[in-house]
mmCIF file of C-alpha atoms and ligand atoms in Angstrom:
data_model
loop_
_atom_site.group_PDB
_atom_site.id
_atom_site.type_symbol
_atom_site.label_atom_id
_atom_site.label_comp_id
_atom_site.label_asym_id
_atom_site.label_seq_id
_atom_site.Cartn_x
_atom_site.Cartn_y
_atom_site.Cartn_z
ATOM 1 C CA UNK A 69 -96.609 -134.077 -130.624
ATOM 2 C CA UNK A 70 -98.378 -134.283 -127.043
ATOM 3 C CA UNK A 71 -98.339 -131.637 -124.580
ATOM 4 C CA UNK A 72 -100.075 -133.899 -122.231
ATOM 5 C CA UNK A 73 -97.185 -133.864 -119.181
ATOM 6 C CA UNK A 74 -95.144 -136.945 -118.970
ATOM 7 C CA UNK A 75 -96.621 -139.734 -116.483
ATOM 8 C CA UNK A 76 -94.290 -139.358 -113.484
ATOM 9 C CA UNK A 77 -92.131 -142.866 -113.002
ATOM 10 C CA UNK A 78 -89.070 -144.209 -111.807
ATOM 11 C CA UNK A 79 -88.571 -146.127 -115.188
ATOM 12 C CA UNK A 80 -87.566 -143.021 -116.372
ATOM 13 C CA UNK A 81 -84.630 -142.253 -113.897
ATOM 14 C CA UNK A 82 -83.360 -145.248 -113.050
ATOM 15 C CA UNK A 83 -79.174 -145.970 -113.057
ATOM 16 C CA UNK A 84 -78.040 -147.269 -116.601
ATOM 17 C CA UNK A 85 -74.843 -148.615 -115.094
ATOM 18 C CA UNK A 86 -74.587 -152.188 -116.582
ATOM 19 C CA UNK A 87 -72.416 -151.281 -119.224
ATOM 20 C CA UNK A 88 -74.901 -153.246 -121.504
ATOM 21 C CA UNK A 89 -78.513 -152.086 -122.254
ATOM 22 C CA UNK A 90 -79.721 -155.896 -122.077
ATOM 23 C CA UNK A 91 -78.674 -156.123 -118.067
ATOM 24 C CA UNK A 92 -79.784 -152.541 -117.239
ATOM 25 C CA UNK A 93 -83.072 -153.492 -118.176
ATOM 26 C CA UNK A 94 -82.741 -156.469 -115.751
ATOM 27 C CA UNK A 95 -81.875 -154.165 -113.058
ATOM 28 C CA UNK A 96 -85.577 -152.582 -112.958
ATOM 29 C CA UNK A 97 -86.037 -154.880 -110.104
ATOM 30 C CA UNK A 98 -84.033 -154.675 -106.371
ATOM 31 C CA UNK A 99 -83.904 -157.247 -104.379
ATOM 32 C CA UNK A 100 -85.212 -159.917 -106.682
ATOM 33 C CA UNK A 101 -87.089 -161.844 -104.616
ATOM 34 C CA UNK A 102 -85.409 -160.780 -101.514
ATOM 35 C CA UNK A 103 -87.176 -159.371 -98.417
ATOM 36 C CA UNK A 104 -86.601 -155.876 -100.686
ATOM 37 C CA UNK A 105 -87.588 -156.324 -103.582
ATOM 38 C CA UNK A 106 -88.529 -153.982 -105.771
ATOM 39 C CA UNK A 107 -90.256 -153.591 -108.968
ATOM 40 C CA UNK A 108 -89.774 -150.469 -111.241
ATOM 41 C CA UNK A 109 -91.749 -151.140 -113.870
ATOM 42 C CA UNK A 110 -95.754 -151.581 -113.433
ATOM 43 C CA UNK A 111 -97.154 -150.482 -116.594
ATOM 44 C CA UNK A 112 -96.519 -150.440 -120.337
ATOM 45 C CA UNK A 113 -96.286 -146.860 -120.074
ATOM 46 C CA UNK A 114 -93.174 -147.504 -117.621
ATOM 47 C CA UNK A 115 -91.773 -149.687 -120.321
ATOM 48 C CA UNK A 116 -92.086 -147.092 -122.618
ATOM 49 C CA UNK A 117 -90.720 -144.118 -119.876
ATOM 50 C CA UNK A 118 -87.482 -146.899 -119.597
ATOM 51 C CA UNK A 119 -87.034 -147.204 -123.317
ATOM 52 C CA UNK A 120 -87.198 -143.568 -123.696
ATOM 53 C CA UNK A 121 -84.310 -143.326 -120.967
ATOM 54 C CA UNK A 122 -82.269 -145.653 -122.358
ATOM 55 C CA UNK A 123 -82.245 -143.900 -125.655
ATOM 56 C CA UNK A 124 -84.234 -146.557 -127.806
ATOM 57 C CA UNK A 125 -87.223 -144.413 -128.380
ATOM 58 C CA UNK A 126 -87.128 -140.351 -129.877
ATOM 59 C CA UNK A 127 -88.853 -137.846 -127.550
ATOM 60 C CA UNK A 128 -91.661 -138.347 -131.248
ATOM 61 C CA UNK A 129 -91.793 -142.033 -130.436
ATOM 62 C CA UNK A 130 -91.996 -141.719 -126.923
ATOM 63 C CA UNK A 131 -95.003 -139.741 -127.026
ATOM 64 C CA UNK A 132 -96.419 -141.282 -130.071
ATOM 65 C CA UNK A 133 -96.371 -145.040 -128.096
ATOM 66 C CA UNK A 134 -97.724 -143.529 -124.690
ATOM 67 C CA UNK A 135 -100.414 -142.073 -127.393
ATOM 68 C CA UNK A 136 -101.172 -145.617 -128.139
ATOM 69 C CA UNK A 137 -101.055 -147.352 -125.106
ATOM 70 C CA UNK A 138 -103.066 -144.986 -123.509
ATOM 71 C CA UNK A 139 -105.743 -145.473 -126.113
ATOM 72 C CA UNK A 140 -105.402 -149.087 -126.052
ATOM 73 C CA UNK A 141 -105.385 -150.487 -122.840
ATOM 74 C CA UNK A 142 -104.903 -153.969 -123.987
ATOM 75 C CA UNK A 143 -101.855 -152.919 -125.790
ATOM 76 C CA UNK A 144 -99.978 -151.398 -123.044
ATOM 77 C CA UNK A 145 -100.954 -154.888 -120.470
ATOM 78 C CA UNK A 146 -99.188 -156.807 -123.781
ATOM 79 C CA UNK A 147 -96.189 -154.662 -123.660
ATOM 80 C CA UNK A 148 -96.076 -154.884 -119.687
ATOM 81 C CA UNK A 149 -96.326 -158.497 -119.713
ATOM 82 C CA UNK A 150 -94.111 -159.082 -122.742
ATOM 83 C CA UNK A 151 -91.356 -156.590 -121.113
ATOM 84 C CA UNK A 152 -91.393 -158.676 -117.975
ATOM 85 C CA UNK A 153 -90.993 -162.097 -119.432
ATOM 86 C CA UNK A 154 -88.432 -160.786 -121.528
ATOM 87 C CA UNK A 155 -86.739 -159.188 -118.586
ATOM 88 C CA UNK A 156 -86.607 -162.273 -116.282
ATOM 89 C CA UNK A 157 -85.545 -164.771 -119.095
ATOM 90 C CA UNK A 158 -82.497 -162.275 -119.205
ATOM 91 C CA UNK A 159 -82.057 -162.034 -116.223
ATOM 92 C CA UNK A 160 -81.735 -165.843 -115.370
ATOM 93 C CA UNK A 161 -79.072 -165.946 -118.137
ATOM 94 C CA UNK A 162 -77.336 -163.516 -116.586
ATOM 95 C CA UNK A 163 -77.294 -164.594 -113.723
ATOM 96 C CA UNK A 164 -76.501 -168.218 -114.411
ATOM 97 C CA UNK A 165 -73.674 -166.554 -115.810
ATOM 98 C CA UNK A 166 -72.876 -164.565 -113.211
ATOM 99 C CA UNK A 167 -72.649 -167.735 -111.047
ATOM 100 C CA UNK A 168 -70.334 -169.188 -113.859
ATOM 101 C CA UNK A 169 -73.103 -171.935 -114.968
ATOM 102 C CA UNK A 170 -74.193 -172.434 -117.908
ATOM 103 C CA UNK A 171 -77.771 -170.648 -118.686
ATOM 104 C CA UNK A 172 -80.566 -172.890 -118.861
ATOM 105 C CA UNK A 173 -81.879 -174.243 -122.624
ATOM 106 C CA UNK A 174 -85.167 -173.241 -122.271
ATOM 107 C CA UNK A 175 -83.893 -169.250 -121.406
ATOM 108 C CA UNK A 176 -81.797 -169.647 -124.353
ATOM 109 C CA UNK A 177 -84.773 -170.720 -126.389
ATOM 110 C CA UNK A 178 -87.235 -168.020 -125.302
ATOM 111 C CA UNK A 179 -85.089 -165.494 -125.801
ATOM 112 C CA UNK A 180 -83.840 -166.974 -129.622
ATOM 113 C CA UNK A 181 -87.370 -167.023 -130.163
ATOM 114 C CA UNK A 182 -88.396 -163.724 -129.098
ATOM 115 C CA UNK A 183 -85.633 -162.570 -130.975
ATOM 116 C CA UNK A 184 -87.097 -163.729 -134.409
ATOM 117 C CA UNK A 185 -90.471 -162.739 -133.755
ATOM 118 C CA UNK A 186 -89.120 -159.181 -133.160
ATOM 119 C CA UNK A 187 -86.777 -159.531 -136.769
ATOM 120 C CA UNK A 188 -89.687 -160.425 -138.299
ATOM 121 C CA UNK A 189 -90.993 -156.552 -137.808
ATOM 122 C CA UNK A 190 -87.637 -155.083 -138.462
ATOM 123 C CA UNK A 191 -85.811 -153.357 -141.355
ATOM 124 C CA UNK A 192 -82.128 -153.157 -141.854
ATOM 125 C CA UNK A 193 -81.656 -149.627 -141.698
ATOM 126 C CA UNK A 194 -78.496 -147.464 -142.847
ATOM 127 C CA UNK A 195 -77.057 -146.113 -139.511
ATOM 128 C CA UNK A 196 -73.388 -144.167 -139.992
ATOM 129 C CA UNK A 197 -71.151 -146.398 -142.461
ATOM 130 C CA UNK A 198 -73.380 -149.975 -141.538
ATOM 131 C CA UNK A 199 -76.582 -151.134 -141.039
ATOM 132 C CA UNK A 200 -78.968 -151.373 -137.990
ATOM 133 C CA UNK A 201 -82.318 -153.262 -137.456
ATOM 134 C CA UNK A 202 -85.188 -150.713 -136.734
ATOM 135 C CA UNK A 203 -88.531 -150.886 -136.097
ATOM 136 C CA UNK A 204 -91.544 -148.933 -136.854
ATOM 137 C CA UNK A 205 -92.886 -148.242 -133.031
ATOM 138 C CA UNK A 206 -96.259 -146.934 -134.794
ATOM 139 C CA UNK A 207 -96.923 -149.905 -136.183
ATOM 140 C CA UNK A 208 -95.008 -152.319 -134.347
ATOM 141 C CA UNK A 209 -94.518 -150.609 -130.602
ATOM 142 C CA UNK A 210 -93.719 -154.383 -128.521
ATOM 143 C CA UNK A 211 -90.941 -155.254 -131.550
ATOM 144 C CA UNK A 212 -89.724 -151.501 -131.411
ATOM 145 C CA UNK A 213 -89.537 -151.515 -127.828
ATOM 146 C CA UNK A 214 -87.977 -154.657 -126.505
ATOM 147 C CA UNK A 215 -86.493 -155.944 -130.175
ATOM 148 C CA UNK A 216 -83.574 -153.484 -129.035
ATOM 149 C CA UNK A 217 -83.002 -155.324 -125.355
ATOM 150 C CA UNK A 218 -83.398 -159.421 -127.071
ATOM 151 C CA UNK A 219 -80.698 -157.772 -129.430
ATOM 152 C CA UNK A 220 -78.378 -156.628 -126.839
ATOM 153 C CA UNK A 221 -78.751 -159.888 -125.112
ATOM 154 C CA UNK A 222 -77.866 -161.596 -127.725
ATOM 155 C CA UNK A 223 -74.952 -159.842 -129.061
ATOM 156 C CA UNK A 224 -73.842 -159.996 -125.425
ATOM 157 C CA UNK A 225 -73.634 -163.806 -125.642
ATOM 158 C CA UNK A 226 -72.945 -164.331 -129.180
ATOM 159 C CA UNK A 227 -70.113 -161.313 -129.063
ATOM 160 C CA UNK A 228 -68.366 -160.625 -125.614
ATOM 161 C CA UNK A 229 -66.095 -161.964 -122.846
ATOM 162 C CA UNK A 230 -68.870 -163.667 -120.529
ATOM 163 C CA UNK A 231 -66.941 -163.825 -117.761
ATOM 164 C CA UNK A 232 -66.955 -160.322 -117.534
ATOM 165 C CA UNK A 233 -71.026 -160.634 -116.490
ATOM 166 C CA UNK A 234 -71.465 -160.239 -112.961
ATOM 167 C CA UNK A 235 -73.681 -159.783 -109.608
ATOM 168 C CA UNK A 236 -73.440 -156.680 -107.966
ATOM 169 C CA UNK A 237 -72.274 -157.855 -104.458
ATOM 170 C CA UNK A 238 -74.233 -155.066 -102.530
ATOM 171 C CA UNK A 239 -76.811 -156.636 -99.748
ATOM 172 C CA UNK A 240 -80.244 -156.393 -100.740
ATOM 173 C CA UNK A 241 -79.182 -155.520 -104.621
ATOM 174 C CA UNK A 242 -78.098 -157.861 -107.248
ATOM 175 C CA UNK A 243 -78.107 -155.972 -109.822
ATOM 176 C CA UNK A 244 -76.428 -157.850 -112.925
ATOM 177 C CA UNK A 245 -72.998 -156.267 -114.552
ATOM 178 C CA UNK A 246 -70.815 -156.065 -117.383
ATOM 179 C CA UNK A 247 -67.295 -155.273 -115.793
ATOM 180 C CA UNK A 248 -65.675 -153.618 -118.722
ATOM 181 C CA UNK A 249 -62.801 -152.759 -116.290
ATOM 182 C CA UNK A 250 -59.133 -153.292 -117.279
ATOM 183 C CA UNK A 251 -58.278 -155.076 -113.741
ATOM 184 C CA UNK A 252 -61.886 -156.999 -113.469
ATOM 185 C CA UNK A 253 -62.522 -155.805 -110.375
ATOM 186 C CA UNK A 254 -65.479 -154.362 -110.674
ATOM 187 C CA UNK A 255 -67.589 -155.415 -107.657
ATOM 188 C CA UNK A 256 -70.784 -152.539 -107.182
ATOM 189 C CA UNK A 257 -73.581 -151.365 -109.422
ATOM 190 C CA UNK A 258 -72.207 -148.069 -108.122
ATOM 191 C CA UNK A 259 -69.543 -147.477 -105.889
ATOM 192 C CA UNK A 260 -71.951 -144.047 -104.436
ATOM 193 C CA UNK A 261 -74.424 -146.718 -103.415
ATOM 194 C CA UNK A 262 -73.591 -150.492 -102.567
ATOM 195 C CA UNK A 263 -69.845 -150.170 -102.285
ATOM 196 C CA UNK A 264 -70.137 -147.681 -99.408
ATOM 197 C CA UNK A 265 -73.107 -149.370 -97.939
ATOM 198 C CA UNK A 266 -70.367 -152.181 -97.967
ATOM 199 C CA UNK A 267 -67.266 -150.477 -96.362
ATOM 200 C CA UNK A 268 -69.791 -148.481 -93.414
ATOM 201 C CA UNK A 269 -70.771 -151.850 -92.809
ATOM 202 C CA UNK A 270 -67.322 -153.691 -92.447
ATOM 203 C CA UNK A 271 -66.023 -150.554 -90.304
ATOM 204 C CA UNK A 272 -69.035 -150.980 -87.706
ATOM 205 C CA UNK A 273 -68.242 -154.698 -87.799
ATOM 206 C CA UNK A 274 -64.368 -153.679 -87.094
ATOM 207 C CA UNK A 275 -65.724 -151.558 -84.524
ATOM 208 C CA UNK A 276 -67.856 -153.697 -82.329
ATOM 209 C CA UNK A 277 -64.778 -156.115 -82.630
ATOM 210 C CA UNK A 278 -62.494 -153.559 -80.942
ATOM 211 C CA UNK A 279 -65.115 -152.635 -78.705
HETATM 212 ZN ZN1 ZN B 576 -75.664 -152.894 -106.080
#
């Protein structure tokens, strides 16, 4: 559809390791609010790049919504604010999770709401041998991008083992997971990055302690 080239982003790299699409799209921030932090997403053409990624948008749909938003200026600054409050009410109920506390009422609430507004733009579609909601990102491009993520939240809390949700214990990360690990052990985002960040650190601490 456009042969304009893609808008060059992170959004549209960045590690899907969660193990559930709702907490990956928390984790397009590092550091929240540390003395690293990070922001991945700055634009609603970003939100679209990370939908795309994350395999809720076609290549069509993709281009078709970055067609929009970059003919409607307003629209994309909707989608980019939207995305983010979405994002953080997520991400305080998984975190509150993650801390094994309850999340707060008014999280649950914004995201319940959310939810329906997005419903209210969906159809039940026939997907395999069941049904799926779907939205029309033409016509509805906020519902059709970040319906998806409220849905994966919720089926997350309505659906699976919460004490499977944690932080990633890396310094400077804290990135949310969904340890789907026989043993629970699961500790890292990813093993390649904060796990051995973690282990050179304890073997210079051992170090200097045998020095
Ligand atoms: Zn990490």
């Amino acid at each position: 559809m456009s042969e304009a080239p893609l808008p060059a982003s992170r959004a549209a790299s960045l590690p899907l390791i969660a193990s559930e699409l709702a907490l990956d799209f928390t984790n397009s921030v590092a550091d929240r609010g540390g003395p690293q932090h990070a922001e991945y997403l700055h634009s609603g053409s970003d939100i679209i790049l990370w939908a795309h990624h994350a395999q809720l948008l076609s290549d069509d749909d993709r281009d078709g919504a970055l067609a929009l938003v970059g003919a409607d200026e307003a629209l994309g600054s909707l989608l980019l604010a939207e995305a983010h409050a979405l994002r953080e009410t997520i991400y305080e109920i998984g975190a509150a999770l993650a801390r094994r506390e309850t999340p707060r009422e008014e999280d649950r609430a914004a995201l319940t709401a959310f939810h329906a507004r997005c419903l209210g733009k969906a159809r039940l579609s026939a997907s395999n041998d069941s049904f799926a909601w779907t939205w029309e990102p033409r016509t509805a491009l906020i519902e059709a991008v970040l319906g998806p993520i409220a849905l994966s939240a919720l089926s997350m809390l309505t659906q699976q083992d919460l004490a499977r949700v944690k932080r990633c214990e890396g310094e400077h990360c804290g990135w949310l997971i969904f340890d789907t690990t026989k043993n629970r052990r699961r500790r890292w985002c990813e093993m390649e990055v904060c796990g051995n960040r973690a282990k050179i650190r304890a073997f210079r601490a051992r170090k200097l302690e045998a020095t």
